Coordinates of C-alpha atoms and ligand atoms in Angstrom, one line a residue:
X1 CA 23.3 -13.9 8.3
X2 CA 24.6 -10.5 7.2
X3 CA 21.8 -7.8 7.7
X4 CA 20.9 -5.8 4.6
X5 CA 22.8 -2.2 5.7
X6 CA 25.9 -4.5 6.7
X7 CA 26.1 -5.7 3.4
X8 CA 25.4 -2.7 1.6
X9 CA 28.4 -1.1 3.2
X10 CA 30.6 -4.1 2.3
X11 CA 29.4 -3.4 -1.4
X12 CA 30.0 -0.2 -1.4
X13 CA 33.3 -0.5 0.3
X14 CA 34.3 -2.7 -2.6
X15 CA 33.4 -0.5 -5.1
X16 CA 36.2 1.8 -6.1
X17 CA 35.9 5.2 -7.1
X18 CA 36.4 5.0 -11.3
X19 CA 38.0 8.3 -12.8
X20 CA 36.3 11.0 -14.4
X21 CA 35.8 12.3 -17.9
X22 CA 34.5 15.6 -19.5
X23 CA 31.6 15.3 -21.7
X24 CA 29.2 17.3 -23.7
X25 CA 26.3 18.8 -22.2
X26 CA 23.5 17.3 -24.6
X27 CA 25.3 13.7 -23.2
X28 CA 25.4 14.3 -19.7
X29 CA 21.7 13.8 -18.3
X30 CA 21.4 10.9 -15.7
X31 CA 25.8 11.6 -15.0
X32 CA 27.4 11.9 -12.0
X33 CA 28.8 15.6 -11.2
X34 CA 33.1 15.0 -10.3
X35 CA 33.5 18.6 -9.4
X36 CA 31.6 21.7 -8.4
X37 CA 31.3 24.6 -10.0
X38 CA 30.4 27.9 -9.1
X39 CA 28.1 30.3 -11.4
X40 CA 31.0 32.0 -13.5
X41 CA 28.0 34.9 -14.3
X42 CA 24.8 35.9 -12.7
X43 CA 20.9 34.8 -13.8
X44 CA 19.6 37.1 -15.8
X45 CA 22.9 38.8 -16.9
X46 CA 21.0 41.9 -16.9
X47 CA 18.3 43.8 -15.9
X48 CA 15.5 42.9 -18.4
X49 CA 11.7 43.0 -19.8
X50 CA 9.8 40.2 -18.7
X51 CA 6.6 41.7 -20.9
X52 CA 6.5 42.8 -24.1
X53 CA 5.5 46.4 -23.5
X54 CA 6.8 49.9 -22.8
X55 CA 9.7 50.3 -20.3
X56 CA 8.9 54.2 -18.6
X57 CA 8.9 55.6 -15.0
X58 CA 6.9 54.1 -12.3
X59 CA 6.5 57.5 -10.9
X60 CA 5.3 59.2 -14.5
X61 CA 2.2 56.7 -14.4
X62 CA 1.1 57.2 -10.8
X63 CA -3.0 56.7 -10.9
X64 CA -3.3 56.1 -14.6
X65 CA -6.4 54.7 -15.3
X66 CA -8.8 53.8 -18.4
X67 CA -11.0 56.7 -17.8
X68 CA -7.7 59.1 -17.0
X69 CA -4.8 57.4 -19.0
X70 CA -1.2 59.3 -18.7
X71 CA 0.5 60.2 -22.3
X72 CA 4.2 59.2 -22.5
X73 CA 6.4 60.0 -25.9
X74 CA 8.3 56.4 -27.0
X75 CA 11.6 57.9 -27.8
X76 CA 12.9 54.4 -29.1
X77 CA 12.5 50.9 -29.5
X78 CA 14.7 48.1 -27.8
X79 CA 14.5 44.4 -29.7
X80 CA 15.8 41.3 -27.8
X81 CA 19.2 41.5 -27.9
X82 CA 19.9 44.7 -28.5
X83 CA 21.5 46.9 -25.8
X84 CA 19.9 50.8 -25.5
X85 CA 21.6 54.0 -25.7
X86 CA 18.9 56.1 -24.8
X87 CA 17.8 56.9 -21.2
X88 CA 14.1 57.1 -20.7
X89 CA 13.5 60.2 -18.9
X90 CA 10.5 61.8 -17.6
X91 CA 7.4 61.3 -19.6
X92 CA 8.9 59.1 -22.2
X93 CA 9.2 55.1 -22.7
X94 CA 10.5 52.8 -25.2
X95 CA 9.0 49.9 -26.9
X96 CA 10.6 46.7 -25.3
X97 CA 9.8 42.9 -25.4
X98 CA 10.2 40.1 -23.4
X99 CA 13.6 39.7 -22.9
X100 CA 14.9 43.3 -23.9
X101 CA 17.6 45.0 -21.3
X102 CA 15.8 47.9 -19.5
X103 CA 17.3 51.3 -20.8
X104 CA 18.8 53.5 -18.0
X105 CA 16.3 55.3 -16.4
X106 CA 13.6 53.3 -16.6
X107 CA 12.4 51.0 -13.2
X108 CA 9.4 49.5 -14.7
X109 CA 7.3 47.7 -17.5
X110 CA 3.8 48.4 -18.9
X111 CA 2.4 45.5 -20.5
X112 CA 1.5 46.3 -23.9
X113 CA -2.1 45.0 -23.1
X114 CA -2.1 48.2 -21.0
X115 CA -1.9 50.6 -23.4
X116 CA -3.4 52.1 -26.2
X117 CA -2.0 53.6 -29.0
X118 CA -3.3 57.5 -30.1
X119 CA -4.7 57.4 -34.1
X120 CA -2.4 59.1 -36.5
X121 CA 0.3 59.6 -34.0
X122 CA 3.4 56.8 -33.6
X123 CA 5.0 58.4 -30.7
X124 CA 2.6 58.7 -28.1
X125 CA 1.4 55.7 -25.9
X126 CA -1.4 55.8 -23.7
X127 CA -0.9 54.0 -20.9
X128 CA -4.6 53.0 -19.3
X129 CA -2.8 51.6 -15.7
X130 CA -0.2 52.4 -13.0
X131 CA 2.6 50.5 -12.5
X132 CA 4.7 49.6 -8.9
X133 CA 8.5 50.1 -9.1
X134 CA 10.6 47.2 -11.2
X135 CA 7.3 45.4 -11.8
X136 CA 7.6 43.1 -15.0
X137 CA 11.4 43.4 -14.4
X138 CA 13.7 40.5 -14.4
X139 CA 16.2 41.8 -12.2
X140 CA 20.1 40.4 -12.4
X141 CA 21.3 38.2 -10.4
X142 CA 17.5 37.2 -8.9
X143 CA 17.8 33.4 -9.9
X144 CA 21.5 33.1 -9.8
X145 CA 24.3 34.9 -8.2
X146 CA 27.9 35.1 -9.6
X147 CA 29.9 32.9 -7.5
X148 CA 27.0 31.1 -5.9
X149 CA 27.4 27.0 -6.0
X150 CA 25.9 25.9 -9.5
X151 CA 26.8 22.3 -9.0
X152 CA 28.0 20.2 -7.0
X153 CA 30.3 16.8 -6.4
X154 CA 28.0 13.8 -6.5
X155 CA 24.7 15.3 -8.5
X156 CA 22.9 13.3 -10.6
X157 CA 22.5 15.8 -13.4
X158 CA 19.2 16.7 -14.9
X159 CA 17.7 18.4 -17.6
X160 CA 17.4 21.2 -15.6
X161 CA 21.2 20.7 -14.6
X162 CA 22.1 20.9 -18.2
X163 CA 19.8 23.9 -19.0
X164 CA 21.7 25.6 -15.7
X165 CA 25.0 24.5 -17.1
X166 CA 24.3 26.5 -20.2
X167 CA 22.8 29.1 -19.2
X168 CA 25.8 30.0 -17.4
X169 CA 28.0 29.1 -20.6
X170 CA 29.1 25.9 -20.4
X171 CA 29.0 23.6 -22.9
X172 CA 30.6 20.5 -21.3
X173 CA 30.5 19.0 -17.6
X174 CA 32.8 16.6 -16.0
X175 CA 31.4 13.5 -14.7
X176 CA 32.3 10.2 -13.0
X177 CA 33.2 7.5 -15.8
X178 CA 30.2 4.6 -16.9
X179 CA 31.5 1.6 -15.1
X180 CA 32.2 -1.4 -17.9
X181 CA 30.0 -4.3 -16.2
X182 CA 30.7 -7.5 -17.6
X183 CA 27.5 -10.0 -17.2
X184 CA 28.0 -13.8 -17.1
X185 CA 25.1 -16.0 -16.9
X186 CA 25.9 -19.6 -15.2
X187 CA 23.7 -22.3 -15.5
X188 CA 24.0 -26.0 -17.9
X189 CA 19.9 -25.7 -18.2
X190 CA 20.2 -22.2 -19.7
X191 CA 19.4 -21.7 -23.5
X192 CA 19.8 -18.6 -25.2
X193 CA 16.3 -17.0 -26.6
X194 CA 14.8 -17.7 -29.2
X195 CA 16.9 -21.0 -29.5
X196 CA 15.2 -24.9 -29.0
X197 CA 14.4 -25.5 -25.7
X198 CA 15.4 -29.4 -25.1
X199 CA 13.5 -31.1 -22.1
X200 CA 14.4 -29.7 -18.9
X201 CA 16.2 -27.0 -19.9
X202 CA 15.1 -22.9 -20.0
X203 CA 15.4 -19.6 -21.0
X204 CA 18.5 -17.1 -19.9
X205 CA 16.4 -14.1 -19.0
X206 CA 19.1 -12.2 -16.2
X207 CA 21.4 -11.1 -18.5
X208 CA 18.6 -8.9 -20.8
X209 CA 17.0 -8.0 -17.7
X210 CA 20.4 -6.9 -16.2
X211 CA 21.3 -5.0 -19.6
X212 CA 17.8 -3.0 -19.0
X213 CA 18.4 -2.3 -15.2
X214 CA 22.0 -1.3 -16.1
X215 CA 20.9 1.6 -18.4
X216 CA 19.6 3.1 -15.6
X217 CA 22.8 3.2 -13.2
X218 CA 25.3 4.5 -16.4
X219 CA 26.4 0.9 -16.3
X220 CA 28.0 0.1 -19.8
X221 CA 27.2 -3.5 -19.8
X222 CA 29.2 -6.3 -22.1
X223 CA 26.9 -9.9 -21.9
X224 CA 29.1 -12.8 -22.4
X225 CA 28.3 -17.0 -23.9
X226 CA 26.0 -18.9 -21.2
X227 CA 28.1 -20.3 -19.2
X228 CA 27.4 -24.1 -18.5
X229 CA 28.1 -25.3 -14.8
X230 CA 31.7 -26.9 -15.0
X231 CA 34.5 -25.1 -13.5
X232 CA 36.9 -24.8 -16.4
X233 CA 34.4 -22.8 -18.4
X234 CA 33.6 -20.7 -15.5
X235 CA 37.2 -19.7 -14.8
X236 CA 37.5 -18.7 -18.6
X237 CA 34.5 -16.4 -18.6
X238 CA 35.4 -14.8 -15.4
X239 CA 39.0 -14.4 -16.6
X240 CA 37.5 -12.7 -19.7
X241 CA 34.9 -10.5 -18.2
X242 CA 37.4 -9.5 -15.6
X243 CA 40.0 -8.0 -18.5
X244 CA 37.4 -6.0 -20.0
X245 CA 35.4 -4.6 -17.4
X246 CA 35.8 -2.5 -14.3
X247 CA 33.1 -4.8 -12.4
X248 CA 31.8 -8.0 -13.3
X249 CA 27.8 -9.1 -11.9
X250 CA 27.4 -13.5 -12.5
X251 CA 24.1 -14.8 -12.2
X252 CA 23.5 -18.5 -11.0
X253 CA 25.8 -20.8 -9.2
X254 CA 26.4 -19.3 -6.2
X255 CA 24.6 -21.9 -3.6
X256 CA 26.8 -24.5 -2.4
X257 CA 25.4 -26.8 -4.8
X258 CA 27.4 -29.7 -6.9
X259 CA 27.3 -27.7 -9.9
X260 CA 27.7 -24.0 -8.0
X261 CA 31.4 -22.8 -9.4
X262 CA 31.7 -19.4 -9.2
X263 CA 33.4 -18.8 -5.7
X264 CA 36.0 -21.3 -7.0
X265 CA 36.4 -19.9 -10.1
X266 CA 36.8 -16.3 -8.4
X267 CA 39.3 -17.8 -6.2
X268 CA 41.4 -19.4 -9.0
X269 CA 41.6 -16.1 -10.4
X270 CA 43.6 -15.1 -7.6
X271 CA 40.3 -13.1 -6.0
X272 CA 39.0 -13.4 -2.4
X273 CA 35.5 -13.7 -1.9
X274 CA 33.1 -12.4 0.8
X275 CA 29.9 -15.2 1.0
X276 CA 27.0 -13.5 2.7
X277 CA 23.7 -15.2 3.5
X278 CA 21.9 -11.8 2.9
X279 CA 19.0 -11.1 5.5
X280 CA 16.4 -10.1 2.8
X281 CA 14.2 -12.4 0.7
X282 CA 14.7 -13.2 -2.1
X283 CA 18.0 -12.9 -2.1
X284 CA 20.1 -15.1 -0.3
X285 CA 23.0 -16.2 -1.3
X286 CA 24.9 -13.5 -2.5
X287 CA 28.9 -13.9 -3.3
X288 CA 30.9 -10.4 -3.1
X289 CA 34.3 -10.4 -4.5
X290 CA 37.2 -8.8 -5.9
X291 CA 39.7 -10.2 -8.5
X292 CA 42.7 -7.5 -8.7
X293 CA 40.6 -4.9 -7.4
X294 CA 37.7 -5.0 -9.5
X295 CA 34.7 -6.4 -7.5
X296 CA 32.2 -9.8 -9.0
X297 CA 29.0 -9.3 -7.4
X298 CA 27.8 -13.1 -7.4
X299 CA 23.6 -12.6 -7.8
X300 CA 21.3 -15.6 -7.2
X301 CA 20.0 -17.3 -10.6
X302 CA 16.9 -16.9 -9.9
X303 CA 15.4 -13.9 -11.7
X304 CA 13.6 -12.3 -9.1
X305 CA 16.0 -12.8 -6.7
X306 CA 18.8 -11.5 -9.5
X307 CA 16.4 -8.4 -9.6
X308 CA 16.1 -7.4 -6.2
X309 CA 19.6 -8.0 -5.1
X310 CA 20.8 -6.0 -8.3
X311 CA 18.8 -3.1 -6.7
X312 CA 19.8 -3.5 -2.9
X313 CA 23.3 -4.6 -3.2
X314 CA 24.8 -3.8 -6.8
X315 CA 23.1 -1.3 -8.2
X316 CA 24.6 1.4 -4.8
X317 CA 28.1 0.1 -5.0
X318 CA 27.7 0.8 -9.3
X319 CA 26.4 4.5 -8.3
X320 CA 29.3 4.7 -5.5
X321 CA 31.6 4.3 -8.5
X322 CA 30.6 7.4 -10.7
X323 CA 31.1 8.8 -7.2
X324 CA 27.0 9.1 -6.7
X325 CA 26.0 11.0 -3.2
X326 CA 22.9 9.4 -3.3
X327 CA 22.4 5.6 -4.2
X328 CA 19.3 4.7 -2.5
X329 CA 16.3 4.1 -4.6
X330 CA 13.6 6.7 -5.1
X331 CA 10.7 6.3 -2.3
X332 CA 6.9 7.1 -2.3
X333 CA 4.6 6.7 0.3
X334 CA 1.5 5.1 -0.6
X335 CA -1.3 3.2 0.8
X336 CA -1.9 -0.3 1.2
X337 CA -4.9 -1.8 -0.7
X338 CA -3.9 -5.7 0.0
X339 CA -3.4 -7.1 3.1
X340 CA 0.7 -8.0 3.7
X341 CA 2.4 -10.1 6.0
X342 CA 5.7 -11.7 6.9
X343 CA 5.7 -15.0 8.8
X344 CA 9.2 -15.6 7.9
X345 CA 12.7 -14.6 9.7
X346 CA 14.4 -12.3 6.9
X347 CA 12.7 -9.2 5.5
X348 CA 10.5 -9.1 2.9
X349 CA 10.7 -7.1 -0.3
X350 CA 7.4 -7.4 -1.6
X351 CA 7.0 -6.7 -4.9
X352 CA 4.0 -4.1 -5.4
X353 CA 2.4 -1.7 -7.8
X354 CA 1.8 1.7 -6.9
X355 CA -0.5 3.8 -8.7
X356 CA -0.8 7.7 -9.7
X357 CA -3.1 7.9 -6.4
X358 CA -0.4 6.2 -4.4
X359 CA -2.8 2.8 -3.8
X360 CA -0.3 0.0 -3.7
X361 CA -1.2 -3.5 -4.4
X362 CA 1.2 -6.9 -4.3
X363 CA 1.8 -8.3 -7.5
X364 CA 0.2 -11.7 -6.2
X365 CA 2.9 -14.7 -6.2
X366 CA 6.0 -13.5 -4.4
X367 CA 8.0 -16.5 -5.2
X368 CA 12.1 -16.0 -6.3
X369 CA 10.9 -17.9 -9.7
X370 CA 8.2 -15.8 -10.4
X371 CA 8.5 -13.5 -13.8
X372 CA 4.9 -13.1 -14.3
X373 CA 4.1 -10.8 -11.6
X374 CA 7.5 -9.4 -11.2
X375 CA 6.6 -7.9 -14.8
X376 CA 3.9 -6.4 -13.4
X377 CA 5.5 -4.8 -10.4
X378 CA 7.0 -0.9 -10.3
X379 CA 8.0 -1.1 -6.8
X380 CA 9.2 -2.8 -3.4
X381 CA 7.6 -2.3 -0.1
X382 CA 10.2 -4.0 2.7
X383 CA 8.3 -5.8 5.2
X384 CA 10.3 -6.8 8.2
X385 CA 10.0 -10.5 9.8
X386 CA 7.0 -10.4 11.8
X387 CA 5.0 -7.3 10.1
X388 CA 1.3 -7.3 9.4
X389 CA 0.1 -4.9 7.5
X390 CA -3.5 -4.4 7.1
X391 CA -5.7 -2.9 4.0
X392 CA -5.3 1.1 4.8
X393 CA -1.6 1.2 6.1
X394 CA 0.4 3.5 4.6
X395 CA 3.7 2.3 3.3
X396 CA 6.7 3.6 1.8
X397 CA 7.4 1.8 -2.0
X398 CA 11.0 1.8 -3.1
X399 CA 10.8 2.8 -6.5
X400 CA 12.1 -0.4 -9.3
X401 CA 14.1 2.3 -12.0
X402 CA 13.8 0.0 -14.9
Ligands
LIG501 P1 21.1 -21.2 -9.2 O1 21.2 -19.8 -8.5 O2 22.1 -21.4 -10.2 O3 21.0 -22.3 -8.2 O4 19.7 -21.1 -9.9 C1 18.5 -20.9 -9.2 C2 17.3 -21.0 -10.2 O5 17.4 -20.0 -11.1 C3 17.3 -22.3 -11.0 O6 15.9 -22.7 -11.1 C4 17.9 -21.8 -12.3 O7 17.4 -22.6 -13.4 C5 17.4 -20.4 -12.4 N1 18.3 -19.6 -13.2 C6 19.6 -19.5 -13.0 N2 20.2 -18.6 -13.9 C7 19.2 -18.2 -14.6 C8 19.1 -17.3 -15.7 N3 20.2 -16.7 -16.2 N4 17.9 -17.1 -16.3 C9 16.8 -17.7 -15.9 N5 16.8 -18.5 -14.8 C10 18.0 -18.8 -14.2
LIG502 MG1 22.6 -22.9 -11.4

């Protein structure tokens, strides 16, 4: 049996890099960055009130207080976006507001809640406090230098990102391509929801499931017709899914069963296949392949099983394709409310909530058939073969982004 890093590398080593494309900032949150940039201008792009107030000389209001305020003359008045003529020299201000540049000569701001004005008299503003040198001054260049990095190669980009991006002018990014993910659900029992359920036959639930988990990795997913388990049917799905997407994930028929045909099918494409018995549970088996370059990930039918290998082994190698630095899922650490414990040989990904207090409980049944407490679950605690852990242990949840 493969162990779970081996076969993330093999995923990832089949996963080519996909191109690149420019897209609008408003589009680009959740995108992979495909090239750095450096800050084209610096944050602030100018020295500039961060009060509205009266920009004067630190020096003029030296031990101004309420009981001995200091007079200066406002010789002007600087709104937000416009730039001052006028230099503020000694014993004078000008009105300014959050945002305004600071006119030449001036290396501070009085908040306007620190002044007073004098009855009948415009001009003069009593100033009831002493101010340090470029206090309430948002200096240029203090959150962002010209030239420094702004982004860089492999960056999931944020809202933050994008307000960055703007900020510094920008009004499109480049970013790794959505990979087109064809899904292909194998299985002769399967029924499509909400259709008539004859005896012994169920629900598809992977592919909607997939669609959801998809959204979350860029993945611009195309579901195809069940597919029933006879070769011929499989080999025209595959074909199908295969011409009109970069990567194609099958659910189902994967076992050596009878009535398992999709590592024949791939291979009367013309693919090869890599069959792993994956060290984790759930999860095995797990068929990786390529058919003229694209890769078929081959996911176990059974839903929690298609879940939790989508997130271990798929969902990296579709990040690795937008060119993702990071493709590990989020972790927190947490501590364990229930008992947990793996008897078995392969390690465990138990399916747990975690709450806002970072208490983690299992979901109860941890069976590969299970929907009714994988629903319930927002996370995956990986117990290796062996483990105990008691009520009180701290853990460390892998986050389920769906
Ligand atoms: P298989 O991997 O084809 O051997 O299927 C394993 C189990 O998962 C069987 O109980 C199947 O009925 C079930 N199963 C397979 N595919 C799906 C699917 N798309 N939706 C729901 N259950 C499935
Ligand atoms: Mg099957």
């Amino acid at each position: 049996m493969l162990s779970l890093e081996e076969a993330v590398e093999r995923s990832l080593a089949a996963s080519p890099l996909l191109g690149s494309e420019i897209v609008p900032l408003a589009d680009a949150g959740g995108r992979f960055v495909a090239s750095p940039l450096k800050a084209g201008m610096s944050l602030p792009g100018f020295d500039n009130s961060a009060m509205d107030g009266y920009a004067a000389r630190s020096a003029d209001l030296n031990g101004a207080t309420t009981e001995s305020p200091v007079e200066l003359s406002c010789i002007g008045v600087i709104p937000a976006g416009a730039y001052p003529v006028n230099t503020v020299g000694e014993g004078t201000c000008m009105r300014v507001f959050t945002g305004s540049p600071i006119p030449r000569g001036a290396d501070a701001v009085i908040m306007q809640e620190d002044c007073s004005s004098t009855p009948g008299d415009d001009h003069t503003v009593r100033c009831n406090d002493s101010i340090k040198p470029w206090e309430n001054i948002r200096l240029k260049g203090e959150d962002v230098r010209e030239g420094d990095p702004l982004i860089t190669a492999g960056t999931r980009i944020t809202a933050g990102t994008i307000g960055l991006l703007a900020a510094t002018g920008h009004h499109s990014v480049e970013v790794g391509l959505r990979p087109k993910i064809g899904l292909v659900a194998t299985g002769s029992e399967l029924v499509e929801p909400p259709g008539e359920l004859q005896p012994g036959e169920i629900y598809e639930s992977n592919r909607d499931m997939l669609v959801s988990l998809l959204a979350n990795a860029n993945g611009l997913p195309t579901p195809y017709p069940i597919v029933p388990d006879m070769l011929e049917d499989t080999v025209t799905a595959l074909e199908q899914a295969f011409a009109d997407n970069d990567a194609v994930l099958t659910s189902g028929g994967v076992s050596v069963g009878d009535h398992d045909h999709v590592k024949p099918a791939i291979e009367r494409l013309g693919g090869s296949l890599d069959f792993w018995k994956v060290a984790v549970k759930p999860g095995k088996p797990f068929v990786l392949g390529q058919v003229g370059g694209k890769p078929v990930f081959g996911m176990p039918g059974n839903p929690v099983s298609a879940l939790v290998t989508y997130l271990l082994l798929v969902r990296p190698a579709l990040l690795n394709m937008q060119g993702a630095a990071e493709w590990r899922l989020a972790k927190r650490p947490g501590c364990l409310v229930d008992e947990l414990a793996n008897k078995g040989d392969r390690r465990h990904f138990v399916r747990v909530t975690i709450d806002d207090h970072g208490l983690v409980r299992s979901v109860g049944g941890q069976h590969s058939h299970m929907l009714g407490s994988l629903a319930k679950a927002n996370g995956l605690v990986d117990l290796p073969p062996g483990t105990r852990l008691a009520k009180g242990d701290p853990v460390n949840v892998q986050l389920i982004d769906s």
